[in-house]
CSV table of N, CA, C and O in Angstrom, one decimal:
chain,number,residue,atom,x,y,z
N,22,UNK,N,-5.8,95.2,-22.6
N,22,UNK,CA,-5.6,95.9,-23.9
N,22,UNK,C,-4.1,96.3,-23.9
N,22,UNK,O,-3.5,96.7,-22.8
N,23,UNK,N,-3.5,96.3,-25.0
N,23,UNK,CA,-2.1,96.7,-25.2
N,23,UNK,C,-2.1,98.0,-26.1
N,23,UNK,O,-2.9,98.2,-26.9
N,24,UNK,N,-1.1,98.8,-25.8
N,24,UNK,CA,-0.9,100.0,-26.6
N,24,UNK,C,-0.4,99.6,-28.0
N,24,UNK,O,0.6,98.9,-28.1
N,25,UNK,N,-1.0,100.2,-29.0
N,25,UNK,CA,-0.5,99.8,-30.4
N,25,UNK,C,0.9,100.4,-30.7
N,25,UNK,O,1.6,100.0,-31.5
N,26,UNK,N,1.3,101.4,-29.9
N,26,UNK,CA,2.6,102.1,-30.1
N,26,UNK,C,3.8,101.3,-29.4
N,26,UNK,O,4.7,100.9,-30.1
N,27,UNK,N,3.7,101.2,-28.1
N,27,UNK,CA,4.8,100.6,-27.3
N,27,UNK,C,4.5,99.1,-26.9
N,27,UNK,O,5.4,98.5,-26.4
N,28,UNK,N,3.3,98.6,-27.2
N,28,UNK,CA,2.9,97.3,-26.9
N,28,UNK,C,2.8,97.1,-25.3
N,28,UNK,O,2.6,96.0,-24.9
N,29,UNK,N,2.8,98.1,-24.6
N,29,UNK,CA,2.7,98.1,-23.1
N,29,UNK,C,1.3,97.9,-22.7
N,29,UNK,O,0.3,98.1,-23.4
N,30,UNK,N,1.1,97.4,-21.4
N,30,UNK,CA,-0.2,97.2,-20.8
N,30,UNK,C,-0.5,98.3,-19.8
N,30,UNK,O,-1.5,98.1,-19.1
N,31,UNK,N,0.3,99.3,-19.6
N,31,UNK,CA,0.1,100.3,-18.6
N,31,UNK,C,-0.9,101.3,-19.1
N,31,UNK,O,-0.5,102.5,-19.3
N,32,UNK,N,-2.1,100.9,-19.3
N,32,UNK,CA,-3.2,101.8,-19.9
N,32,UNK,C,-4.1,102.2,-18.8
N,32,UNK,O,-4.6,101.3,-18.1
N,33,UNK,N,-4.4,103.5,-18.7
N,33,UNK,CA,-5.4,104.0,-17.8
N,33,UNK,C,-6.6,104.5,-18.5
N,33,UNK,O,-6.5,105.0,-19.6
N,34,UNK,N,-7.7,104.5,-17.8
N,34,UNK,CA,-9.0,105.0,-18.4
N,34,UNK,C,-9.1,106.4,-18.0
N,34,UNK,O,-9.0,106.7,-16.8
N,35,UNK,N,-9.3,107.3,-18.9
N,35,UNK,CA,-9.4,108.8,-18.6
N,35,UNK,C,-10.8,109.3,-18.9
N,35,UNK,O,-11.1,110.5,-18.6
N,36,UNK,N,-11.7,108.5,-19.5
N,36,UNK,CA,-13.0,109.0,-19.9
N,36,UNK,C,-13.8,107.8,-20.5
N,36,UNK,O,-13.3,106.7,-20.5
N,37,UNK,N,-15.0,108.2,-20.9
N,37,UNK,CA,-15.8,107.2,-21.6
N,37,UNK,C,-15.2,106.8,-22.9
N,37,UNK,O,-15.1,107.6,-23.8
N,38,UNK,N,-14.7,105.6,-23.0
N,38,UNK,CA,-14.1,105.0,-24.2
N,38,UNK,C,-12.8,105.8,-24.5
N,38,UNK,O,-12.3,105.8,-25.7
N,39,UNK,N,-12.1,106.4,-23.5
N,39,UNK,CA,-10.9,107.1,-23.7
N,39,UNK,C,-9.8,106.5,-22.7
N,39,UNK,O,-10.1,106.3,-21.6
N,40,UNK,N,-8.6,106.3,-23.3
N,40,UNK,CA,-7.6,105.7,-22.5
N,40,UNK,C,-6.3,106.5,-22.7
N,40,UNK,O,-6.1,107.2,-23.6
N,41,UNK,N,-5.3,106.2,-21.8
N,41,UNK,CA,-4.0,106.9,-21.9
N,41,UNK,C,-2.9,105.9,-21.6
N,41,UNK,O,-3.0,105.1,-20.6
N,42,UNK,N,-1.9,105.8,-22.4
N,42,UNK,CA,-0.7,105.0,-22.2
N,42,UNK,C,0.3,105.7,-21.4
N,42,UNK,O,0.8,106.7,-21.8
N,43,UNK,N,0.6,105.2,-20.2
N,43,UNK,CA,1.5,105.8,-19.3
N,43,UNK,C,2.9,105.5,-19.6
N,43,UNK,O,3.9,106.1,-19.1
N,44,UNK,N,3.2,104.6,-20.6
N,44,UNK,CA,4.5,104.3,-21.0
N,44,UNK,C,5.0,105.2,-22.1
N,44,UNK,O,6.1,105.7,-22.0
N,45,UNK,N,4.2,105.5,-23.1
N,45,UNK,CA,4.6,106.4,-24.2
N,45,UNK,C,3.8,107.6,-24.3
N,45,UNK,O,4.0,108.4,-25.3
N,46,UNK,N,2.9,107.8,-23.4
N,46,UNK,CA,2.1,109.1,-23.2
N,46,UNK,C,1.3,109.5,-24.5
N,46,UNK,O,1.3,110.6,-24.9
N,47,UNK,N,0.6,108.5,-25.0
N,47,UNK,CA,-0.4,108.8,-26.1
N,47,UNK,C,-1.8,108.5,-25.6
N,47,UNK,O,-2.0,107.7,-24.7
N,48,UNK,N,-2.7,109.2,-26.2
N,48,UNK,CA,-4.2,109.0,-25.9
N,48,UNK,C,-4.8,108.1,-26.9
N,48,UNK,O,-4.5,108.2,-28.1
N,49,UNK,N,-5.7,107.3,-26.4
N,49,UNK,CA,-6.4,106.3,-27.2
N,49,UNK,C,-7.9,106.5,-27.0
N,49,UNK,O,-8.3,106.6,-25.9
N,50,UNK,N,-8.6,106.5,-28.1
N,50,UNK,CA,-10.1,106.6,-27.9
N,50,UNK,C,-10.7,105.5,-28.8
N,50,UNK,O,-10.3,105.3,-29.9
N,51,UNK,N,-11.7,104.8,-28.3
N,51,UNK,CA,-12.3,103.7,-28.9
N,51,UNK,C,-13.6,104.2,-29.7
N,51,UNK,O,-14.4,104.8,-29.1
N,52,UNK,N,-13.6,103.9,-31.0
N,52,UNK,CA,-14.8,104.3,-31.8
N,52,UNK,C,-15.1,103.2,-32.8
N,52,UNK,O,-14.2,102.9,-33.6
N,53,UNK,N,-16.3,102.6,-32.7
N,53,UNK,CA,-16.7,101.5,-33.6
N,53,UNK,C,-15.7,100.4,-33.6
N,53,UNK,O,-15.4,99.8,-34.6
N,54,UNK,N,-15.2,100.1,-32.4
N,54,UNK,CA,-14.3,98.9,-32.2
N,54,UNK,C,-12.8,99.1,-32.6
N,54,UNK,O,-12.1,98.2,-32.7
N,55,UNK,N,-12.5,100.3,-33.0
N,55,UNK,CA,-11.1,100.6,-33.5
N,55,UNK,C,-10.6,101.8,-32.7
N,55,UNK,O,-11.3,102.8,-32.4
N,56,UNK,N,-9.3,101.7,-32.2
N,56,UNK,CA,-8.7,102.7,-31.5
N,56,UNK,C,-8.2,103.9,-32.4
N,56,UNK,O,-7.6,103.6,-33.4
N,57,UNK,N,-8.5,105.1,-32.0
N,57,UNK,CA,-7.9,106.3,-32.6
N,57,UNK,C,-6.7,106.7,-31.7
N,57,UNK,O,-6.9,106.8,-30.5
N,58,UNK,N,-5.6,106.8,-32.3
N,58,UNK,CA,-4.3,107.1,-31.5
N,58,UNK,C,-3.9,108.5,-31.7
N,58,UNK,O,-3.8,109.0,-32.9
N,59,UNK,N,-3.7,109.2,-30.6
N,59,UNK,CA,-3.3,110.7,-30.7
N,59,UNK,C,-2.1,111.0,-29.7
N,59,UNK,O,-2.0,110.4,-28.7
N,60,UNK,N,-1.3,111.9,-30.2
N,60,UNK,CA,-0.2,112.4,-29.4
N,60,UNK,C,-0.7,113.7,-28.8
N,60,UNK,O,-1.3,114.5,-29.4
N,61,UNK,N,-0.5,113.9,-27.5
N,61,UNK,CA,-0.9,115.1,-26.8
N,61,UNK,C,0.3,116.1,-27.0
N,61,UNK,O,1.4,115.8,-26.6
N,62,UNK,N,0.0,117.2,-27.6
N,62,UNK,CA,1.0,118.3,-27.8
N,62,UNK,C,1.2,119.1,-26.6
N,62,UNK,O,0.4,119.1,-25.7
N,63,UNK,N,2.2,119.9,-26.6
N,63,UNK,CA,2.5,120.8,-25.5
N,63,UNK,C,1.4,121.8,-25.1
N,63,UNK,O,1.2,122.1,-23.9
N,64,UNK,N,0.6,122.2,-26.1
N,64,UNK,CA,-0.4,123.1,-25.9
N,64,UNK,C,-1.7,122.4,-25.5
N,64,UNK,O,-2.8,123.1,-25.3
N,65,UNK,N,-1.7,121.1,-25.4
N,65,UNK,CA,-2.9,120.3,-25.0
N,65,UNK,C,-3.7,119.8,-26.1
N,65,UNK,O,-4.6,119.0,-26.0
N,66,UNK,N,-3.4,120.2,-27.3
N,66,UNK,CA,-4.1,119.7,-28.5
N,66,UNK,C,-3.7,118.3,-28.8
N,66,UNK,O,-2.6,117.8,-28.3
N,67,UNK,N,-4.4,117.7,-29.7
N,67,UNK,CA,-4.1,116.3,-30.1
N,67,UNK,C,-3.8,116.2,-31.5
N,67,UNK,O,-4.4,116.8,-32.4
N,68,UNK,N,-2.7,115.4,-31.8
N,68,UNK,CA,-2.3,115.2,-33.2
N,68,UNK,C,-2.6,113.7,-33.5
N,68,UNK,O,-2.1,112.8,-32.7
N,69,UNK,N,-3.2,113.4,-34.6
N,69,UNK,CA,-3.6,112.0,-34.9
N,69,UNK,C,-2.3,111.2,-35.3
N,69,UNK,O,-1.4,111.7,-36.0
N,70,UNK,N,-2.2,110.0,-34.8
N,70,UNK,CA,-1.1,109.1,-35.2
N,70,UNK,C,-1.7,107.9,-35.9
N,70,UNK,O,-1.0,106.9,-36.1
N,71,UNK,N,-3.0,107.9,-36.3
N,71,UNK,CA,-3.6,106.8,-36.9
N,71,UNK,C,-2.9,106.3,-38.2
N,71,UNK,O,-2.9,105.1,-38.5
N,72,UNK,N,-2.3,107.3,-38.9
N,72,UNK,CA,-1.7,106.9,-40.2
N,72,UNK,C,-0.4,106.0,-40.0
N,72,UNK,O,0.1,105.4,-40.9
N,73,UNK,N,0.1,105.9,-38.7
N,73,UNK,CA,1.3,105.1,-38.4
N,73,UNK,C,0.9,103.7,-38.2
N,73,UNK,O,1.8,102.8,-38.1
N,74,UNK,N,-0.4,103.4,-38.0
N,74,UNK,CA,-0.8,102.0,-37.6
N,74,UNK,C,-1.9,101.5,-38.6
N,74,UNK,O,-2.8,102.3,-39.0
N,75,UNK,N,-1.9,100.2,-38.9
N,75,UNK,CA,-3.0,99.7,-39.7
N,75,UNK,C,-4.2,99.5,-38.8
N,75,UNK,O,-4.1,99.6,-37.6
N,76,UNK,N,-5.4,99.4,-39.4
N,76,UNK,CA,-6.6,99.2,-38.6
N,76,UNK,C,-6.5,98.0,-37.8
N,76,UNK,O,-7.0,97.9,-36.6
N,77,UNK,N,-5.9,96.9,-38.3
N,77,UNK,CA,-5.7,95.7,-37.5
N,77,UNK,C,-4.9,95.9,-36.2
N,77,UNK,O,-5.2,95.4,-35.2
N,78,UNK,N,-3.8,96.8,-36.3
N,78,UNK,CA,-3.0,97.1,-35.2
N,78,UNK,C,-3.8,98.0,-34.2
N,78,UNK,O,-3.5,97.9,-33.0
N,79,UNK,N,-4.8,98.7,-34.7
N,79,UNK,CA,-5.6,99.6,-33.8
N,79,UNK,C,-6.8,98.9,-33.3
N,79,UNK,O,-7.6,99.5,-32.6
N,80,UNK,N,-7.0,97.6,-33.6
N,80,UNK,CA,-8.2,96.9,-33.0
N,80,UNK,C,-7.7,96.3,-31.7
N,80,UNK,O,-6.8,95.5,-31.6
N,81,UNK,N,-8.4,96.7,-30.6
N,81,UNK,CA,-7.9,96.3,-29.2
N,81,UNK,C,-8.1,94.8,-29.0
N,81,UNK,O,-9.1,94.2,-29.5
N,82,UNK,N,-7.2,94.2,-28.4
N,82,UNK,CA,-7.3,92.8,-28.0
N,82,UNK,C,-7.5,92.8,-26.5
N,82,UNK,O,-6.5,93.1,-25.7
N,83,UNK,N,-8.7,92.5,-26.0
N,83,UNK,CA,-9.0,92.6,-24.6
N,83,UNK,C,-8.5,91.3,-23.9
N,83,UNK,O,-8.7,90.2,-24.4
N,84,UNK,N,-7.8,91.4,-22.8
N,84,UNK,CA,-7.3,90.3,-22.1
N,84,UNK,C,-8.4,89.7,-21.2
N,84,UNK,O,-9.2,90.5,-20.6
N,85,UNK,N,-8.4,88.4,-21.0
N,85,UNK,CA,-9.4,87.8,-20.1
N,85,UNK,C,-8.8,87.6,-18.8
N,85,UNK,O,-7.7,87.1,-18.6
N,86,UNK,N,-9.4,88.1,-17.8
N,86,UNK,CA,-8.9,88.0,-16.4
N,86,UNK,C,-9.3,86.6,-15.9
N,86,UNK,O,-10.3,86.1,-16.2
N,87,UNK,N,-8.3,86.0,-15.2
N,87,UNK,CA,-8.5,84.7,-14.6
N,87,UNK,C,-8.3,83.5,-15.5
N,87,UNK,O,-8.6,82.4,-15.2
N,88,UNK,N,-7.7,83.8,-16.7
N,88,UNK,CA,-7.5,82.7,-17.6
N,88,UNK,C,-6.0,82.4,-17.7
N,88,UNK,O,-5.2,83.1,-17.2
């Protein structure tokens, strides 16, 4: 999976269907096959960044291992 923001692959899993990009420090959550993108604020709250990306950009492309 690639980050829709920085296009990096340094994505870690932090929960069930929840991921974190270690390159640009945004949180991603998968719901109905589409990523919801959030910025983590200083107080720990989340601000949605979904309006910055099309639904197509937020659809994860899973990489095949061994291909």
